[in-house]
Amino acid sequence: MDHGPRTGNKVALTFDADMTDGMLASLRAGRVKSYANLRILDLLEREEVPATFFLTGKWVQRYPDVTRRIADNPRFELANHTYEHAAFTGDCYDLPSLPVDELAGDVAKTFEVIKPYGGRQTRYFRFPGLCHDAATLDALAPLGVTVVDGDVVSGDPFATAWKPLVRAVLDHVRPGSVVIMHVTEANAAMTDEALPHILAGLRERGLVPALLSEVLAAA
Ligand SMILES: [Zn+2]
């Protein structure tokens, strides 16, 4: 799914929590400080904004306290973004790729990692890089997940200024939209600066952030 019904006024803010072995190595070597942007959580909590987090298993294992903080908030939803942010298609940006026959196991394992945290668990799944094809979708069928891409790409990975993100979101957002952002700080350093402006712009447009499950279900 890319978005919910175009009626009503709800939009879903979604945040991906990527984590690869390369990112873990950068943390260990001290090349980066953090892949968990707590300023985003602070803002969402302070403003009581609902949001949905697509978590990789390795991110959850690296940031158990932050995961607990997400799970403990009734306005936040937890979803699945693979175990180690690998791609299961041949060509997906420069992500490492895994064979498609490992996909179902990878995604099931990620649910097992997320499950003990409780909170608002979902069966939503997002492919790294949004890369999928017929074979990957077939492979996921037994798991009963809903594959969610999104219709508004903020472009926050490796952004060097916040204004383009605000423009990218506000120029494209409509009722039912699913907005893709990242909570990965070092790899998405402008997201927390853009977010207050995005929230203000949504308000001006009469759009209200809601959980992804509400946005997709709203008829
Ligand atoms: Zn991702």
mmCIF file of C-alpha atoms and ligand atoms in Angstrom:
data_model
loop_
_atom_site.group_PDB
_atom_site.id
_atom_site.type_symbol
_atom_site.label_atom_id
_atom_site.label_comp_id
_atom_site.label_asym_id
_atom_site.label_seq_id
_atom_site.Cartn_x
_atom_site.Cartn_y
_atom_site.Cartn_z
ATOM 1 C CA MET A 1 0.000 0.000 0.000
ATOM 2 C CA ASP A 2 1.128 3.543 -0.685
ATOM 3 C CA HIS A 3 -1.567 5.502 1.116
ATOM 4 C CA GLY A 4 -5.019 5.415 2.673
ATOM 5 C CA PRO A 5 -8.305 6.703 1.273
ATOM 6 C CA ARG A 6 -8.135 10.291 -0.004
ATOM 7 C CA THR A 7 -11.089 11.275 2.133
ATOM 8 C CA GLY A 8 -10.977 12.820 5.583
ATOM 9 C CA ASN A 9 -7.967 14.672 6.943
ATOM 10 C CA LYS A 10 -5.611 12.050 8.350
ATOM 11 C CA VAL A 11 -1.996 11.482 7.322
ATOM 12 C CA ALA A 12 0.560 9.000 8.658
ATOM 13 C CA LEU A 13 4.038 10.084 9.706
ATOM 14 C CA THR A 14 6.346 7.078 9.454
ATOM 15 C CA PHE A 15 9.962 6.865 10.590
ATOM 16 C CA ASP A 16 12.366 4.162 9.437
ATOM 17 C CA ALA A 17 15.046 2.902 11.813
ATOM 18 C CA ASP A 18 17.705 1.451 9.513
ATOM 19 C CA MET A 19 20.676 -0.498 10.845
ATOM 20 C CA THR A 20 23.330 -2.361 8.890
ATOM 21 C CA ASP A 21 26.565 -4.019 9.960
ATOM 22 C CA GLY A 22 28.375 -1.112 8.331
ATOM 23 C CA MET A 23 26.453 1.360 10.500
ATOM 24 C CA LEU A 24 27.235 -0.697 13.607
ATOM 25 C CA ALA A 25 30.928 -0.605 12.650
ATOM 26 C CA SER A 26 30.757 3.186 12.311
ATOM 27 C CA LEU A 27 29.273 3.437 15.810
ATOM 28 C CA ARG A 28 31.922 1.151 17.287
ATOM 29 C CA ALA A 29 34.725 3.099 15.615
ATOM 30 C CA GLY A 30 33.290 6.366 16.893
ATOM 31 C CA ARG A 31 32.837 7.709 13.366
ATOM 32 C CA VAL A 32 29.237 8.590 14.189
ATOM 33 C CA LYS A 33 27.543 9.394 17.469
ATOM 34 C CA SER A 34 24.067 8.000 17.096
ATOM 35 C CA TYR A 35 21.562 6.450 14.741
ATOM 36 C CA ALA A 36 18.685 7.167 17.130
ATOM 37 C CA ASN A 37 17.372 10.715 16.872
ATOM 38 C CA LEU A 38 15.941 11.396 20.315
ATOM 39 C CA ARG A 39 15.006 14.960 19.348
ATOM 40 C CA ILE A 40 12.370 13.481 17.055
ATOM 41 C CA LEU A 41 10.919 11.440 19.919
ATOM 42 C CA ASP A 42 11.073 14.457 22.251
ATOM 43 C CA LEU A 43 9.101 16.557 19.784
ATOM 44 C CA LEU A 44 6.499 13.910 18.949
ATOM 45 C CA GLU A 45 5.965 13.210 22.653
ATOM 46 C CA ARG A 46 5.788 16.884 23.620
ATOM 47 C CA GLU A 47 3.289 17.681 20.868
ATOM 48 C CA GLU A 48 1.420 14.396 21.368
ATOM 49 C CA VAL A 49 1.804 13.477 17.704
ATOM 50 C CA PRO A 50 1.032 9.897 16.620
ATOM 51 C CA ALA A 51 3.691 8.161 14.540
ATOM 52 C CA THR A 52 4.621 4.733 13.199
ATOM 53 C CA PHE A 53 8.175 3.364 13.401
ATOM 54 C CA PHE A 54 9.538 0.812 10.911
ATOM 55 C CA LEU A 55 12.243 -0.910 12.926
ATOM 56 C CA THR A 56 15.096 -3.111 11.780
ATOM 57 C CA GLY A 57 15.999 -5.932 14.155
ATOM 58 C CA LYS A 58 19.567 -4.725 14.495
ATOM 59 C CA TRP A 59 18.425 -1.206 15.391
ATOM 60 C CA VAL A 60 16.176 -2.599 18.118
ATOM 61 C CA GLN A 61 19.051 -4.679 19.481
ATOM 62 C CA ARG A 62 21.396 -1.665 19.445
ATOM 63 C CA TYR A 63 18.811 0.682 21.009
ATOM 64 C CA PRO A 64 16.651 -1.371 23.398
ATOM 65 C CA ASP A 65 15.914 1.613 25.645
ATOM 66 C CA VAL A 66 14.779 3.764 22.739
ATOM 67 C CA THR A 67 12.664 0.883 21.437
ATOM 68 C CA ARG A 68 11.069 0.581 24.880
ATOM 69 C CA ARG A 69 10.343 4.301 24.833
ATOM 70 C CA ILE A 70 8.607 3.922 21.463
ATOM 71 C CA ALA A 71 6.654 0.849 22.549
ATOM 72 C CA ASP A 72 5.542 2.465 25.809
ATOM 73 C CA ASN A 73 3.903 5.394 24.018
ATOM 74 C CA PRO A 74 0.279 4.606 23.090
ATOM 75 C CA ARG A 75 0.555 7.130 20.234
ATOM 76 C CA PHE A 76 3.361 5.171 18.578
ATOM 77 C CA GLU A 77 3.061 2.055 16.447
ATOM 78 C CA LEU A 78 5.776 -0.525 15.743
ATOM 79 C CA ALA A 79 6.351 -2.046 12.313
ATOM 80 C CA ASN A 80 8.972 -4.182 10.563
ATOM 81 C CA HIS A 81 11.815 -2.969 8.291
ATOM 82 C CA THR A 82 13.829 -6.257 8.007
ATOM 83 C CA TYR A 83 16.531 -7.491 10.343
ATOM 84 C CA GLU A 84 19.647 -5.834 8.909
ATOM 85 C CA HIS A 85 18.354 -3.511 6.200
ATOM 86 C CA ALA A 86 19.453 -5.702 3.309
ATOM 87 C CA ALA A 87 17.760 -5.687 -0.064
ATOM 88 C CA PHE A 88 16.103 -8.805 -1.474
ATOM 89 C CA THR A 89 16.107 -7.625 -5.070
ATOM 90 C CA GLY A 90 19.129 -7.536 -7.335
ATOM 91 C CA ASP A 91 19.595 -3.826 -7.618
ATOM 92 C CA CYS A 92 18.630 -1.575 -4.712
ATOM 93 C CA TYR A 93 20.799 1.495 -4.357
ATOM 94 C CA ASP A 94 24.000 0.209 -2.789
ATOM 95 C CA LEU A 95 22.385 -1.949 -0.116
ATOM 96 C CA PRO A 96 23.870 -5.397 0.410
ATOM 97 C CA SER A 97 21.486 -7.956 -1.066
ATOM 98 C CA LEU A 98 20.288 -11.283 0.281
ATOM 99 C CA PRO A 99 18.651 -14.113 -1.668
ATOM 100 C CA VAL A 100 14.878 -13.912 -1.811
ATOM 101 C CA ASP A 101 14.502 -17.317 -0.140
ATOM 102 C CA GLU A 102 15.886 -15.749 3.050
ATOM 103 C CA LEU A 103 13.308 -12.955 3.094
ATOM 104 C CA ALA A 104 10.479 -14.647 5.005
ATOM 105 C CA GLY A 105 12.860 -15.876 7.702
ATOM 106 C CA ASP A 106 14.466 -12.455 8.013
ATOM 107 C CA VAL A 107 11.133 -10.699 8.423
ATOM 108 C CA ALA A 108 9.792 -13.329 10.857
ATOM 109 C CA LYS A 109 12.963 -12.992 12.942
ATOM 110 C CA THR A 110 12.516 -9.226 13.061
ATOM 111 C CA PHE A 111 8.957 -9.620 14.390
ATOM 112 C CA GLU A 112 10.393 -11.905 17.103
ATOM 113 C CA VAL A 113 12.912 -9.207 18.062
ATOM 114 C CA ILE A 114 10.248 -6.501 18.233
ATOM 115 C CA LYS A 115 7.491 -8.532 19.896
ATOM 116 C CA PRO A 116 8.784 -8.593 23.516
ATOM 117 C CA TYR A 117 8.563 -4.800 23.667
ATOM 118 C CA GLY A 118 4.777 -4.914 23.458
ATOM 119 C CA GLY A 119 2.947 -1.700 22.728
ATOM 120 C CA ARG A 120 1.126 -1.233 19.466
ATOM 121 C CA GLN A 121 2.552 -4.073 17.391
ATOM 122 C CA THR A 122 1.497 -4.283 13.747
ATOM 123 C CA ARG A 123 1.979 -6.559 10.737
ATOM 124 C CA TYR A 124 3.159 -3.658 8.580
ATOM 125 C CA PHE A 125 6.358 -4.180 6.663
ATOM 126 C CA ARG A 126 8.490 -1.823 4.580
ATOM 127 C CA PHE A 127 11.248 -2.954 2.246
ATOM 128 C CA PRO A 128 14.652 -1.251 2.586
ATOM 129 C CA GLY A 129 14.926 1.270 -0.214
ATOM 130 C CA LEU A 130 11.302 0.355 -1.075
ATOM 131 C CA CYS A 131 12.851 -2.245 -3.396
ATOM 132 C CA HIS A 132 10.483 -5.086 -4.180
ATOM 133 C CA ASP A 133 9.308 -7.169 -7.096
ATOM 134 C CA ALA A 134 6.886 -10.030 -7.739
ATOM 135 C CA ALA A 135 9.255 -12.633 -6.264
ATOM 136 C CA THR A 136 9.748 -10.747 -2.994
ATOM 137 C CA LEU A 137 6.023 -10.135 -2.579
ATOM 138 C CA ASP A 138 5.329 -13.843 -3.223
ATOM 139 C CA ALA A 139 7.939 -14.798 -0.641
ATOM 140 C CA LEU A 140 6.194 -12.692 1.991
ATOM 141 C CA ALA A 141 2.700 -14.031 1.334
ATOM 142 C CA PRO A 142 2.802 -16.735 4.075
ATOM 143 C CA LEU A 143 3.612 -14.128 6.737
ATOM 144 C CA GLY A 144 0.401 -12.173 6.325
ATOM 145 C CA VAL A 145 2.107 -8.813 6.373
ATOM 146 C CA THR A 146 0.919 -5.626 4.742
ATOM 147 C CA VAL A 147 3.668 -4.104 2.624
ATOM 148 C CA VAL A 148 3.682 -0.332 3.020
ATOM 149 C CA ASP A 149 5.707 1.972 0.816
ATOM 150 C CA GLY A 150 4.348 5.495 1.088
ATOM 151 C CA ASP A 151 3.333 8.294 -1.262
ATOM 152 C CA VAL A 152 5.387 11.141 0.213
ATOM 153 C CA VAL A 153 9.154 10.719 0.275
ATOM 154 C CA SER A 154 10.796 13.358 2.453
ATOM 155 C CA GLY A 155 14.237 12.644 1.025
ATOM 156 C CA ASP A 156 15.796 12.992 4.463
ATOM 157 C CA PRO A 157 18.633 10.445 4.126
ATOM 158 C CA PHE A 158 21.946 12.343 3.978
ATOM 159 C CA ALA A 159 20.132 15.680 3.733
ATOM 160 C CA THR A 160 22.295 18.719 4.430
ATOM 161 C CA ALA A 161 19.492 21.276 4.842
ATOM 162 C CA TRP A 162 16.030 21.057 6.384
ATOM 163 C CA LYS A 163 14.045 23.307 4.052
ATOM 164 C CA PRO A 164 14.014 20.897 1.073
ATOM 165 C CA LEU A 165 12.517 18.208 3.326
ATOM 166 C CA VAL A 166 9.728 20.502 4.448
ATOM 167 C CA ARG A 167 9.027 21.429 0.834
ATOM 168 C CA ALA A 168 9.147 17.815 -0.356
ATOM 169 C CA VAL A 169 6.579 16.791 2.251
ATOM 170 C CA LEU A 170 4.227 19.780 2.112
ATOM 171 C CA ASP A 171 4.216 19.936 -1.707
ATOM 172 C CA HIS A 172 2.971 16.337 -1.963
ATOM 173 C CA VAL A 173 1.015 15.534 1.186
ATOM 174 C CA ARG A 174 -2.728 14.932 0.824
ATOM 175 C CA PRO A 175 -5.437 13.274 2.910
ATOM 176 C CA GLY A 176 -4.471 9.620 3.384
ATOM 177 C CA SER A 177 -0.785 10.223 2.700
ATOM 178 C CA VAL A 178 1.953 8.076 4.184
ATOM 179 C CA VAL A 179 5.061 10.215 4.749
ATOM 180 C CA ILE A 180 8.444 8.472 4.819
ATOM 181 C CA MET A 181 11.117 9.865 7.135
ATOM 182 C CA HIS A 182 14.009 8.430 9.140
ATOM 183 C CA VAL A 183 14.863 8.404 12.818
ATOM 184 C CA THR A 184 18.497 7.526 12.105
ATOM 185 C CA GLU A 185 20.125 10.838 13.132
ATOM 186 C CA ALA A 186 23.642 10.455 11.666
ATOM 187 C CA ASN A 187 22.185 9.316 8.332
ATOM 188 C CA ALA A 188 19.271 11.754 8.437
ATOM 189 C CA ALA A 189 20.565 14.733 10.336
ATOM 190 C CA MET A 190 17.990 17.333 9.269
ATOM 191 C CA THR A 191 14.789 15.468 10.064
ATOM 192 C CA ASP A 192 14.332 16.828 13.571
ATOM 193 C CA GLU A 193 14.865 20.380 12.325
ATOM 194 C CA ALA A 194 12.356 19.909 9.530
ATOM 195 C CA LEU A 195 9.719 18.227 11.662
ATOM 196 C CA PRO A 196 8.294 21.285 13.510
ATOM 197 C CA HIS A 197 7.857 23.035 10.158
ATOM 198 C CA ILE A 198 6.226 19.948 8.663
ATOM 199 C CA LEU A 199 3.807 19.745 11.595
ATOM 200 C CA ALA A 200 2.970 23.443 11.251
ATOM 201 C CA GLY A 201 2.388 23.028 7.509
ATOM 202 C CA LEU A 202 0.088 20.067 8.073
ATOM 203 C CA ARG A 203 -1.932 22.139 10.557
ATOM 204 C CA GLU A 204 -2.243 24.974 8.021
ATOM 205 C CA ARG A 205 -3.577 22.481 5.499
ATOM 206 C CA GLY A 206 -6.070 21.026 7.972
ATOM 207 C CA LEU A 207 -4.256 17.674 7.957
ATOM 208 C CA VAL A 208 -3.941 15.672 11.164
ATOM 209 C CA PRO A 209 -1.213 13.100 11.906
ATOM 210 C CA ALA A 210 -2.636 9.700 12.830
ATOM 211 C CA LEU A 211 -1.393 6.162 13.279
ATOM 212 C CA LEU A 212 -0.684 4.307 10.046
ATOM 213 C CA SER A 213 -3.329 1.733 10.989
ATOM 214 C CA GLU A 214 -5.914 4.498 11.246
ATOM 215 C CA VAL A 215 -4.866 6.114 7.989
ATOM 216 C CA LEU A 216 -4.950 2.850 6.042
ATOM 217 C CA ALA A 217 -8.250 1.800 7.628
ATOM 218 C CA ALA A 218 -10.071 5.128 7.333
ATOM 219 C CA ALA A 219 -12.850 4.861 4.787
HETATM 220 ZN ZN ZN B 1 15.325 1.920 5.413
#
